[in-house]
Amino acid sequence: MKPINVGLLGIGTVGGGTFTVLKRNAEEITRRAGRPIRITTVADKNLELARRVTGGDVKLSDDAFAVVADPEIDIVVELIGGYGVARELVMKAIENGKHVVTANKALLAVHGNEIFAAAQKKGVMVAFEAAVAGGIPIIKALREGLSANRIEWLAGIINGTTNFILSEMRDKGLPFAEVLKEAQALGYAEADPTFDIEGVDAAHKATIMSAIAFGIPMQFDKAYIEGISKLDAVDIAYAEQLGYRIKLLGIARRRDEGIELRVHPTLIPAKRLIANVEGAMNAVLVQADAVGATLYYGKGAGAEPTASAVIADLVDVTRLHTADPEHRVPHLAFQPDQVQDIPVLPIEEVVTSYYLRMHVEDKPGVLADITRILADSGISIEALIQKEAAEGESHTDIILLTHQTVEGKANAAIVRIEALPVVQGRVTRLRMESL
Amino acid sequence: MKPINVGLLGIGTVGGGTFTVLKRNAEEITRRAGRPIRITTVADKNLELARRVTGGDVKLSDDAFAVVADPEIDIVVELIGGYGVARELVMKAIENGKHVVTANKALLAVHGNEIFAAAQKKGVMVAFEAAVAGGIPIIKALREGLSANRIEWLAGIINGTTNFILSEMRDKGLPFAEVLKEAQALGYAEADPTFDIEGVDAAHKATIMSAIAFGIPMQFDKAYIEGISKLDAVDIAYAEQLGYRIKLLGIARRRDEGIELRVHPTLIPAKRLIANVEGAMNAVLVQADAVGATLYYGKGAGAEPTASAVIADLVDVTRLHTADPEHRVPHLAFQPDQVQDIPVLPIEEVVTSYYLRMHVEDKPGVLADITRILADSGISIEALIQKEAAEGESHTDIILLTHQTVEGKANAAIVRIEALPVVQGRVTRLRMESL
């Protein structure tokens, strides 16, 4: 089937990730989309970089405006960032009747109203899953998954840089400035980290989410924004003593009087799931009237996680253009003729780890016998507890955690262990996954 | 605009919830869907119940087969459950060219291949978000949100009854049988809990997820299923000592040799987010090659959470039928002419709680002065720490957590506190949300 043609603007981190994932998973993505998604042209000022990343497989151009005017291109992917040339390119692409996929939260938060109005008028899609929380499909969840609900509020850890810094400040008791330097050295913070640490990036994302959650225009200029650069490590410690964690949250709440839209360091009860989102991870918690609270968690940045969202949008647009409406999204995700008959394995062939509990005579050599059987079966031990026998008892419990093995081997070893005269009764066997 | 007509089969828990939410949020749902979604007919054997729940607003029928044959009906919502009459009704509805929305995981896991083939042939949609993990939009995430990825494995807490029982066994150290009785008394477990506690329900859901994650047919009959009824409380305690929690997981993993599809009690490292999903909540963790790990969390059962998923499917089908393809899903979730100009409130009008830290002279009466100011401002105190001054120091820290108040009031109180001669320097003020 005829491929859908994509013009990719910007071959930086996310552009490179998009190119790589689209190539690596081409077969699987085509099975889902119903049609190959082909990057026809890559535009970047740095042609050398573009050549290196693409391996010269595609047309290269240093003129992005030529790409958005190219009649062969169906979808323009804008990964340049910022409000300047990116805005002009997106508006031109729309004007030329192209669908647009973008990861540009700043552009949408600030100029989204104008962009969506133009797209609506022209009958093209502007898809932006990658603009909020990277690879987490939160835009789709808010826009489609929760469409039955009156959304009451949402609160998100939507900036990985600041969450990494806050996690480190708490774990190591270090001041902000020191952790920021560490984050920069590790590549978690940019050389000029202002947009991240001052909360501007989070406010862009909160603005976008508020619009789709409540059905209101983008109002970024009204958002209250406070970052973490003035946060004192002592407050993180006091908060901890009181049972709280401090996170930089983007919050949007609907009240009778209007909308609260705000980004600031926030104390959250430490027991909440979202309080335990650490490091560079993102999470968005949504409170809605029918479903209650739902939470979406994953990597909010990085080449491939963001590419995952960009390509999901490409698949969405492609499905729309390929199938008749009734078949837009295949029932089972993959096109019906692309379902594969892969067998389900019998449980004996499953690979997992085990928790084994056995009741044994409390005498020397028992543990040696048991571990010998496991070693003979090629099963290695990760951890072990041997209880002392209680006063007056001749037997005690041994608990073993194994490394991964094939279930059939574990079963055979258990039979041999149960046959030992020093082992009383059956071995309790539970499976274990490190996830 | 002409409403889309829905025939609702079964007015039990989920049917009642669907009716209620669709009525309560009619305005908002119409703004999203672009067209009213109207329940035209409700079919249930128990007409008295149907009358009570619907208030007689709609046509009632005790003949579901007449409803699936009714030419006025566009979408059939099947909420009867089981494989018997539900299967016949779904097949008849498809045969009659109706779209189907169903929450019936048993039916899809066992007869899904036949049902989807018929739907494909007839050009109708069979939507089933409600079949897995209630209100969590996990089907949409797997089918659309992660379409760029090669999904490697998924693991889910997808049965609330068993998760509630396991949480209680751990918290209270009680045996399975006792907690099951409690769960039944609380309505978390059914009178005949077999499908839940023996893992069959979780296996239905894991089967459905495996199909859309890997592009394979439903293979429920090949799933390995082990429930929690034989789980010993002592193993929960030992696991805890070793740093693990035991959860009933539904696992689907792709290996070169084939698919692992299994449900069993599983040890998970206690630090993992999914290990901290407690009570009747559900969560699904998905590992995919580009995005990495993402997690989806929420209520997996109950009238309104499940209704949320049923109605999301209704909106999906309606959007498809209403708009031209380019406008299927509105950019900002709501139809463009339905965006509302609700103002964003200034930060002074935001309602939140506060953490206040102040450095004060360590002498009697200081705390009384401060709490008096807060009381005068109508701000009540939730918690307080007053540090003893360090040896030889004349000053110490007071940390206060307040209940909710309007930011403007908090600011005014802070100004007054800072003006007290016993208070040194500025008050540190952080916002706090209980989420």
mmCIF file with all atom_site columns, N, CA and C in Angstrom, chain A residues 66-119:
data_model
loop_
_atom_site.group_PDB
_atom_site.id
_atom_site.type_symbol
_atom_site.label_atom_id
_atom_site.label_alt_id
_atom_site.label_comp_id
_atom_site.label_asym_id
_atom_site.label_entity_id
_atom_site.label_seq_id
_atom_site.pdbx_PDB_ins_code
_atom_site.Cartn_x
_atom_site.Cartn_y
_atom_site.Cartn_z
_atom_site.occupancy
_atom_site.B_iso_or_equiv
_atom_site.pdbx_formal_charge
_atom_site.auth_seq_id
_atom_site.auth_comp_id
_atom_site.auth_asym_id
_atom_site.auth_atom_id
_atom_site.pdbx_PDB_model_num
ATOM 1   N N  . ALA A 1 66  ? 10.741 24.876 2.230  1.00 0.00 ? 66  ALA A N  1
ATOM 2   C CA . ALA A 1 66  ? 10.530 24.090 1.009  1.00 0.00 ? 66  ALA A CA 1
ATOM 3   C C  . ALA A 1 66  ? 9.803  22.785 1.345  1.00 0.00 ? 66  ALA A C  1
ATOM 4   N N  . VAL A 1 67  ? 10.133 22.225 2.503  1.00 0.00 ? 67  VAL A N  1
ATOM 5   C CA . VAL A 1 67  ? 9.494  20.954 2.889  1.00 0.00 ? 67  VAL A CA 1
ATOM 6   C C  . VAL A 1 67  ? 8.001  21.150 3.157  1.00 0.00 ? 67  VAL A C  1
ATOM 7   N N  . VAL A 1 68  ? 7.638  22.198 3.882  1.00 0.00 ? 68  VAL A N  1
ATOM 8   C CA . VAL A 1 68  ? 6.207  22.391 4.176  1.00 0.00 ? 68  VAL A CA 1
ATOM 9   C C  . VAL A 1 68  ? 5.423  22.799 2.931  1.00 0.00 ? 68  VAL A C  1
ATOM 10  N N  . ALA A 1 69  ? 6.147  23.137 1.855  1.00 0.00 ? 69  ALA A N  1
ATOM 11  C CA . ALA A 1 69  ? 5.467  23.475 0.596  1.00 0.00 ? 69  ALA A CA 1
ATOM 12  C C  . ALA A 1 69  ? 5.477  22.304 -0.382 1.00 0.00 ? 69  ALA A C  1
ATOM 13  N N  . ASP A 1 70  ? 6.213  21.251 -0.044 1.00 0.00 ? 70  ASP A N  1
ATOM 14  C CA . ASP A 1 70  ? 6.387  20.115 -0.953 1.00 0.00 ? 70  ASP A CA 1
ATOM 15  C C  . ASP A 1 70  ? 5.061  19.351 -1.119 1.00 0.00 ? 70  ASP A C  1
ATOM 16  N N  . PRO A 1 71  ? 4.522  19.306 -2.341 1.00 0.00 ? 71  PRO A N  1
ATOM 17  C CA . PRO A 1 71  ? 3.214  18.654 -2.533 1.00 0.00 ? 71  PRO A CA 1
ATOM 18  C C  . PRO A 1 71  ? 3.244  17.157 -2.234 1.00 0.00 ? 71  PRO A C  1
ATOM 19  N N  . GLU A 1 72  ? 4.444  16.576 -2.193 1.00 0.00 ? 72  GLU A N  1
ATOM 20  C CA . GLU A 1 72  ? 4.535  15.132 -1.935 1.00 0.00 ? 72  GLU A CA 1
ATOM 21  C C  . GLU A 1 72  ? 4.323  14.795 -0.455 1.00 0.00 ? 72  GLU A C  1
ATOM 22  N N  . ILE A 1 73  ? 4.531  15.792 0.405  1.00 0.00 ? 73  ILE A N  1
ATOM 23  C CA . ILE A 1 73  ? 4.475  15.553 1.856  1.00 0.00 ? 73  ILE A CA 1
ATOM 24  C C  . ILE A 1 73  ? 3.024  15.592 2.361  1.00 0.00 ? 73  ILE A C  1
ATOM 25  N N  . ASP A 1 74  ? 2.634  14.549 3.112  1.00 0.00 ? 74  ASP A N  1
ATOM 26  C CA . ASP A 1 74  ? 1.293  14.512 3.694  1.00 0.00 ? 74  ASP A CA 1
ATOM 27  C C  . ASP A 1 74  ? 1.271  15.092 5.110  1.00 0.00 ? 74  ASP A C  1
ATOM 28  N N  . ILE A 1 75  ? 2.298  14.767 5.873  1.00 0.00 ? 75  ILE A N  1
ATOM 29  C CA . ILE A 1 75  ? 2.330  15.190 7.274  1.00 0.00 ? 75  ILE A CA 1
ATOM 30  C C  . ILE A 1 75  ? 3.661  15.875 7.561  1.00 0.00 ? 75  ILE A C  1
ATOM 31  N N  . VAL A 1 76  ? 3.592  17.017 8.237  1.00 0.00 ? 76  VAL A N  1
ATOM 32  C CA . VAL A 1 76  ? 4.800  17.716 8.670  1.00 0.00 ? 76  VAL A CA 1
ATOM 33  C C  . VAL A 1 76  ? 4.993  17.469 10.169 1.00 0.00 ? 76  VAL A C  1
ATOM 34  N N  . VAL A 1 77  ? 6.182  17.001 10.535 1.00 0.00 ? 77  VAL A N  1
ATOM 35  C CA . VAL A 1 77  ? 6.505  16.812 11.952 1.00 0.00 ? 77  VAL A CA 1
ATOM 36  C C  . VAL A 1 77  ? 7.436  17.943 12.376 1.00 0.00 ? 77  VAL A C  1
ATOM 37  N N  . GLU A 1 78  ? 6.961  18.803 13.254 1.00 0.00 ? 78  GLU A N  1
ATOM 38  C CA . GLU A 1 78  ? 7.737  19.970 13.673 1.00 0.00 ? 78  GLU A CA 1
ATOM 39  C C  . GLU A 1 78  ? 8.426  19.659 14.997 1.00 0.00 ? 78  GLU A C  1
ATOM 40  N N  . LEU A 1 79  ? 9.763  19.544 14.943 1.00 0.00 ? 79  LEU A N  1
ATOM 41  C CA . LEU A 1 79  ? 10.532 19.250 16.149 1.00 0.00 ? 79  LEU A CA 1
ATOM 42  C C  . LEU A 1 79  ? 11.668 20.250 16.318 1.00 0.00 ? 79  LEU A C  1
ATOM 43  N N  . ILE A 1 80  ? 11.394 21.494 15.913 1.00 0.00 ? 80  ILE A N  1
ATOM 44  C CA . ILE A 1 80  ? 12.408 22.537 16.007 1.00 0.00 ? 80  ILE A CA 1
ATOM 45  C C  . ILE A 1 80  ? 12.344 23.215 17.372 1.00 0.00 ? 80  ILE A C  1
ATOM 46  N N  . GLY A 1 81  ? 11.131 23.449 17.846 1.00 0.00 ? 81  GLY A N  1
ATOM 47  C CA . GLY A 1 81  ? 10.951 24.082 19.154 1.00 0.00 ? 81  GLY A CA 1
ATOM 48  C C  . GLY A 1 81  ? 10.933 25.595 19.075 1.00 0.00 ? 81  GLY A C  1
ATOM 49  N N  . GLY A 1 82  ? 10.453 26.208 20.149 1.00 0.00 ? 82  GLY A N  1
ATOM 50  C CA . GLY A 1 82  ? 10.418 27.674 20.234 1.00 0.00 ? 82  GLY A CA 1
ATOM 51  C C  . GLY A 1 82  ? 9.224  28.263 19.512 1.00 0.00 ? 82  GLY A C  1
ATOM 52  N N  . TYR A 1 83  ? 9.055  29.584 19.641 1.00 0.00 ? 83  TYR A N  1
ATOM 53  C CA . TYR A 1 83  ? 7.885  30.217 19.012 1.00 0.00 ? 83  TYR A CA 1
ATOM 54  C C  . TYR A 1 83  ? 8.198  30.931 17.706 1.00 0.00 ? 83  TYR A C  1
ATOM 55  N N  . GLY A 1 84  ? 9.464  30.956 17.296 1.00 0.00 ? 84  GLY A N  1
ATOM 56  C CA . GLY A 1 84  ? 9.850  31.783 16.153 1.00 0.00 ? 84  GLY A CA 1
ATOM 57  C C  . GLY A 1 84  ? 9.539  31.111 14.833 1.00 0.00 ? 84  GLY A C  1
ATOM 58  N N  . VAL A 1 85  ? 10.566 30.547 14.247 1.00 0.00 ? 85  VAL A N  1
ATOM 59  C CA . VAL A 1 85  ? 10.423 29.932 12.933 1.00 0.00 ? 85  VAL A CA 1
ATOM 60  C C  . VAL A 1 85  ? 9.465  28.737 12.989 1.00 0.00 ? 85  VAL A C  1
ATOM 61  N N  . ALA A 1 86  ? 9.423  28.067 14.150 1.00 0.00 ? 86  ALA A N  1
ATOM 62  C CA . ALA A 1 86  ? 8.525  26.918 14.299 1.00 0.00 ? 86  ALA A CA 1
ATOM 63  C C  . ALA A 1 86  ? 7.077  27.342 14.049 1.00 0.00 ? 86  ALA A C  1
ATOM 64  N N  . ARG A 1 87  ? 6.720  28.492 14.574 1.00 0.00 ? 87  ARG A N  1
ATOM 65  C CA . ARG A 1 87  ? 5.352  28.974 14.393 1.00 0.00 ? 87  ARG A CA 1
ATOM 66  C C  . ARG A 1 87  ? 5.062  29.259 12.923 1.00 0.00 ? 87  ARG A C  1
ATOM 67  N N  . GLU A 1 88  ? 5.986  29.940 12.288 1.00 0.00 ? 88  GLU A N  1
ATOM 68  C CA . GLU A 1 88  ? 5.790  30.223 10.862 1.00 0.00 ? 88  GLU A CA 1
ATOM 69  C C  . GLU A 1 88  ? 5.638  28.944 10.051 1.00 0.00 ? 88  GLU A C  1
ATOM 70  N N  . LEU A 1 89  ? 6.476  27.965 10.375 1.00 0.00 ? 89  LEU A N  1
ATOM 71  C CA . LEU A 1 89  ? 6.444  26.709 9.623  1.00 0.00 ? 89  LEU A CA 1
ATOM 72  C C  . LEU A 1 89  ? 5.135  25.962 9.833  1.00 0.00 ? 89  LEU A C  1
ATOM 73  N N  . VAL A 1 90  ? 4.690  25.917 11.077 1.00 0.00 ? 90  VAL A N  1
ATOM 74  C CA . VAL A 1 90  ? 3.432  25.220 11.368 1.00 0.00 ? 90  VAL A CA 1
ATOM 75  C C  . VAL A 1 90  ? 2.273  25.918 10.650 1.00 0.00 ? 90  VAL A C  1
ATOM 76  N N  . MET A 1 91  ? 2.248  27.237 10.700 1.00 0.00 ? 91  MET A N  1
ATOM 77  C CA . MET A 1 91  ? 1.157  27.961 10.042 1.00 0.00 ? 91  MET A CA 1
ATOM 78  C C  . MET A 1 91  ? 1.212  27.757 8.516  1.00 0.00 ? 91  MET A C  1
ATOM 79  N N  . LYS A 1 92  ? 2.399  27.759 7.972  1.00 0.00 ? 92  LYS A N  1
ATOM 80  C CA . LYS A 1 92  ? 2.561  27.519 6.527  1.00 0.00 ? 92  LYS A CA 1
ATOM 81  C C  . LYS A 1 92  ? 2.102  26.111 6.160  1.00 0.00 ? 92  LYS A C  1
ATOM 82  N N  . ALA A 1 93  ? 2.489  25.139 6.976  1.00 0.00 ? 93  ALA A N  1
ATOM 83  C CA . ALA A 1 93  ? 2.111  23.750 6.702  1.00 0.00 ? 93  ALA A CA 1
ATOM 84  C C  . ALA A 1 93  ? 0.595  23.615 6.690  1.00 0.00 ? 93  ALA A C  1
ATOM 85  N N  . ILE A 1 94  ? -0.057 24.226 7.669  1.00 0.00 ? 94  ILE A N  1
ATOM 86  C CA . ILE A 1 94  ? -1.524 24.186 7.734  1.00 0.00 ? 94  ILE A CA 1
ATOM 87  C C  . ILE A 1 94  ? -2.118 24.844 6.486  1.00 0.00 ? 94  ILE A C  1
ATOM 88  N N  . GLU A 1 95  ? -1.589 26.001 6.157  1.00 0.00 ? 95  GLU A N  1
ATOM 89  C CA . GLU A 1 95  ? -2.053 26.737 4.986  1.00 0.00 ? 95  GLU A CA 1
ATOM 90  C C  . GLU A 1 95  ? -1.943 25.878 3.729  1.00 0.00 ? 95  GLU A C  1
ATOM 91  N N  . ASN A 1 96  ? -0.891 25.067 3.690  1.00 0.00 ? 96  ASN A N  1
ATOM 92  C CA . ASN A 1 96  ? -0.683 24.192 2.534  1.00 0.00 ? 96  ASN A CA 1
ATOM 93  C C  . ASN A 1 96  ? -1.471 22.885 2.633  1.00 0.00 ? 96  ASN A C  1
ATOM 94  N N  . GLY A 1 97  ? -2.343 22.784 3.648  1.00 0.00 ? 97  GLY A N  1
ATOM 95  C CA . GLY A 1 97  ? -3.199 21.598 3.757  1.00 0.00 ? 97  GLY A CA 1
ATOM 96  C C  . GLY A 1 97  ? -2.510 20.375 4.315  1.00 0.00 ? 97  GLY A C  1
ATOM 97  N N  . LYS A 1 98  ? -1.392 20.571 5.001  1.00 0.00 ? 98  LYS A N  1
ATOM 98  C CA . LYS A 1 98  ? -0.698 19.413 5.586  1.00 0.00 ? 98  LYS A CA 1
ATOM 99  C C  . LYS A 1 98  ? -1.147 19.197 7.023  1.00 0.00 ? 98  LYS A C  1
ATOM 100 N N  . HIS A 1 99  ? -1.220 17.959 7.426  1.00 0.00 ? 99  HIS A N  1
ATOM 101 C CA . HIS A 1 99  ? -1.387 17.657 8.843  1.00 0.00 ? 99  HIS A CA 1
ATOM 102 C C  . HIS A 1 99  ? -0.071 17.945 9.557  1.00 0.00 ? 99  HIS A C  1
ATOM 103 N N  . VAL A 1 100 ? -0.188 18.312 10.810 1.00 0.00 ? 100 VAL A N  1
ATOM 104 C CA . VAL A 1 100 ? 1.010  18.661 11.577 1.00 0.00 ? 100 VAL A CA 1
ATOM 105 C C  . VAL A 1 100 ? 1.065  17.812 12.839 1.00 0.00 ? 100 VAL A C  1
ATOM 106 N N  . VAL A 1 101 ? 2.243  17.285 13.118 1.00 0.00 ? 101 VAL A N  1
ATOM 107 C CA . VAL A 1 101 ? 2.512  16.633 14.404 1.00 0.00 ? 101 VAL A CA 1
ATOM 108 C C  . VAL A 1 101 ? 3.628  17.433 15.054 1.00 0.00 ? 101 VAL A C  1
ATOM 109 N N  . THR A 1 102 ? 3.428  17.805 16.319 1.00 0.00 ? 102 THR A N  1
ATOM 110 C CA . THR A 1 102 ? 4.448  18.621 16.971 1.00 0.00 ? 102 THR A CA 1
ATOM 111 C C  . THR A 1 102 ? 4.638  18.229 18.428 1.00 0.00 ? 102 THR A C  1
ATOM 112 N N  . ALA A 1 103 ? 5.863  18.443 18.908 1.00 0.00 ? 103 ALA A N  1
ATOM 113 C CA . ALA A 1 103 ? 6.163  18.222 20.325 1.00 0.00 ? 103 ALA A CA 1
ATOM 114 C C  . ALA A 1 103 ? 6.357  19.553 21.037 1.00 0.00 ? 103 ALA A C  1
ATOM 115 N N  . ASN A 1 104 ? 5.966  20.632 20.381 1.00 0.00 ? 104 ASN A N  1
ATOM 116 C CA . ASN A 1 104 ? 6.334  21.977 20.813 1.00 0.00 ? 104 ASN A CA 1
ATOM 117 C C  . ASN A 1 104 ? 5.309  22.586 21.786 1.00 0.00 ? 104 ASN A C  1
ATOM 118 N N  . LYS A 1 105 ? 5.543  22.323 23.078 1.00 0.00 ? 105 LYS A N  1
ATOM 119 C CA . LYS A 1 105 ? 4.581  22.805 24.084 1.00 0.00 ? 105 LYS A CA 1
ATOM 120 C C  . LYS A 1 105 ? 4.574  24.319 24.203 1.00 0.00 ? 105 LYS A C  1
ATOM 121 N N  . ALA A 1 106 ? 5.756  24.931 24.072 1.00 0.00 ? 106 ALA A N  1
ATOM 122 C CA . ALA A 1 106 ? 5.813  26.393 24.182 1.00 0.00 ? 106 ALA A CA 1
ATOM 123 C C  . ALA A 1 106 ? 4.947  27.026 23.096 1.00 0.00 ? 106 ALA A C  1
ATOM 124 N N  . LEU A 1 107 ? 5.115  26.537 21.879 1.00 0.00 ? 107 LEU A N  1
ATOM 125 C CA . LEU A 1 107 ? 4.345  27.071 20.752 1.00 0.00 ? 107 LEU A CA 1
ATOM 126 C C  . LEU A 1 107 ? 2.839  26.924 20.983 1.00 0.00 ? 107 LEU A C  1
ATOM 127 N N  . LEU A 1 108 ? 2.418  25.737 21.418 1.00 0.00 ? 108 LEU A N  1
ATOM 128 C CA . LEU A 1 108 ? 0.981  25.505 21.579 1.00 0.00 ? 108 LEU A CA 1
ATOM 129 C C  . LEU A 1 108 ? 0.410  26.280 22.761 1.00 0.00 ? 108 LEU A C  1
ATOM 130 N N  . ALA A 1 109 ? 1.157  26.343 23.857 1.00 0.00 ? 109 ALA A N  1
ATOM 131 C CA . ALA A 1 109 ? 0.644  27.055 25.037 1.00 0.00 ? 109 ALA A CA 1
ATOM 132 C C  . ALA A 1 109 ? 0.472  28.541 24.729 1.00 0.00 ? 109 ALA A C  1
ATOM 133 N N  . VAL A 1 110 ? 1.372  29.072 23.908 1.00 0.00 ? 110 VAL A N  1
ATOM 134 C CA . VAL A 1 110 ? 1.365  30.515 23.649 1.00 0.00 ? 110 VAL A CA 1
ATOM 135 C C  . VAL A 1 110 ? 0.541  30.864 22.404 1.00 0.00 ? 110 VAL A C  1
ATOM 136 N N  . HIS A 1 111 ? 0.669  30.070 21.348 1.00 0.00 ? 111 HIS A N  1
ATOM 137 C CA . HIS A 1 111 ? -0.023 30.397 20.097 1.00 0.00 ? 111 HIS A CA 1
ATOM 138 C C  . HIS A 1 111 ? -1.039 29.338 19.677 1.00 0.00 ? 111 HIS A C  1
ATOM 139 N N  . GLY A 1 112 ? -1.390 28.447 20.591 1.00 0.00 ? 112 GLY A N  1
ATOM 140 C CA . GLY A 1 112 ? -2.279 27.333 20.247 1.00 0.00 ? 112 GLY A CA 1
ATOM 141 C C  . GLY A 1 112 ? -3.634 27.771 19.710 1.00 0.00 ? 112 GLY A C  1
ATOM 142 N N  . ASN A 1 113 ? -4.218 28.804 20.294 1.00 0.00 ? 113 ASN A N  1
ATOM 143 C CA . ASN A 1 113 ? -5.572 29.212 19.863 1.00 0.00 ? 113 ASN A CA 1
ATOM 144 C C  . ASN A 1 113 ? -5.596 29.563 18.380 1.00 0.00 ? 113 ASN A C  1
ATOM 145 N N  . GLU A 1 114 ? -4.589 30.308 17.977 1.00 0.00 ? 114 GLU A N  1
ATOM 146 C CA . GLU A 1 114 ? -4.463 30.704 16.575 1.00 0.00 ? 114 GLU A CA 1
ATOM 147 C C  . GLU A 1 114 ? -4.202 29.472 15.681 1.00 0.00 ? 114 GLU A C  1
ATOM 148 N N  . ILE A 1 115 ? -3.326 28.603 16.142 1.00 0.00 ? 115 ILE A N  1
ATOM 149 C CA . ILE A 1 115 ? -2.952 27.428 15.345 1.00 0.00 ? 115 ILE A CA 1
ATOM 150 C C  . ILE A 1 115 ? -4.139 26.484 15.163 1.00 0.00 ? 115 ILE A C  1
ATOM 151 N N  . PHE A 1 116 ? -4.869 26.211 16.241 1.00 0.00 ? 116 PHE A N  1
ATOM 152 C CA . PHE A 1 116 ? -5.986 25.274 16.119 1.00 0.00 ? 116 PHE A CA 1
ATOM 153 C C  . PHE A 1 116 ? -7.127 25.868 15.295 1.00 0.00 ? 116 PHE A C  1
ATOM 154 N N  . ALA A 1 117 ? -7.320 27.172 15.397 1.00 0.00 ? 117 ALA A N  1
ATOM 155 C CA . ALA A 1 117 ? -8.352 27.806 14.572 1.00 0.00 ? 117 ALA A CA 1
ATOM 156 C C  . ALA A 1 117 ? -8.016 27.652 13.094 1.00 0.00 ? 117 ALA A C  1
ATOM 157 N N  . ALA A 1 118 ? -6.752 27.880 12.748 1.00 0.00 ? 118 ALA A N  1
ATOM 158 C CA . ALA A 1 118 ? -6.325 27.739 11.351 1.00 0.00 ? 118 ALA A CA 1
ATOM 159 C C  . ALA A 1 118 ? -6.490 26.299 10.870 1.00 0.00 ? 118 ALA A C  1
ATOM 160 N N  . ALA A 1 119 ? -6.113 25.339 11.740 1.00 0.00 ? 119 ALA A N  1
ATOM 161 C CA . ALA A 1 119 ? -6.205 23.923 11.364 1.00 0.00 ? 119 ALA A CA 1
ATOM 162 C C  . ALA A 1 119 ? -7.656 23.513 11.157 1.00 0.00 ? 119 ALA A C  1
#
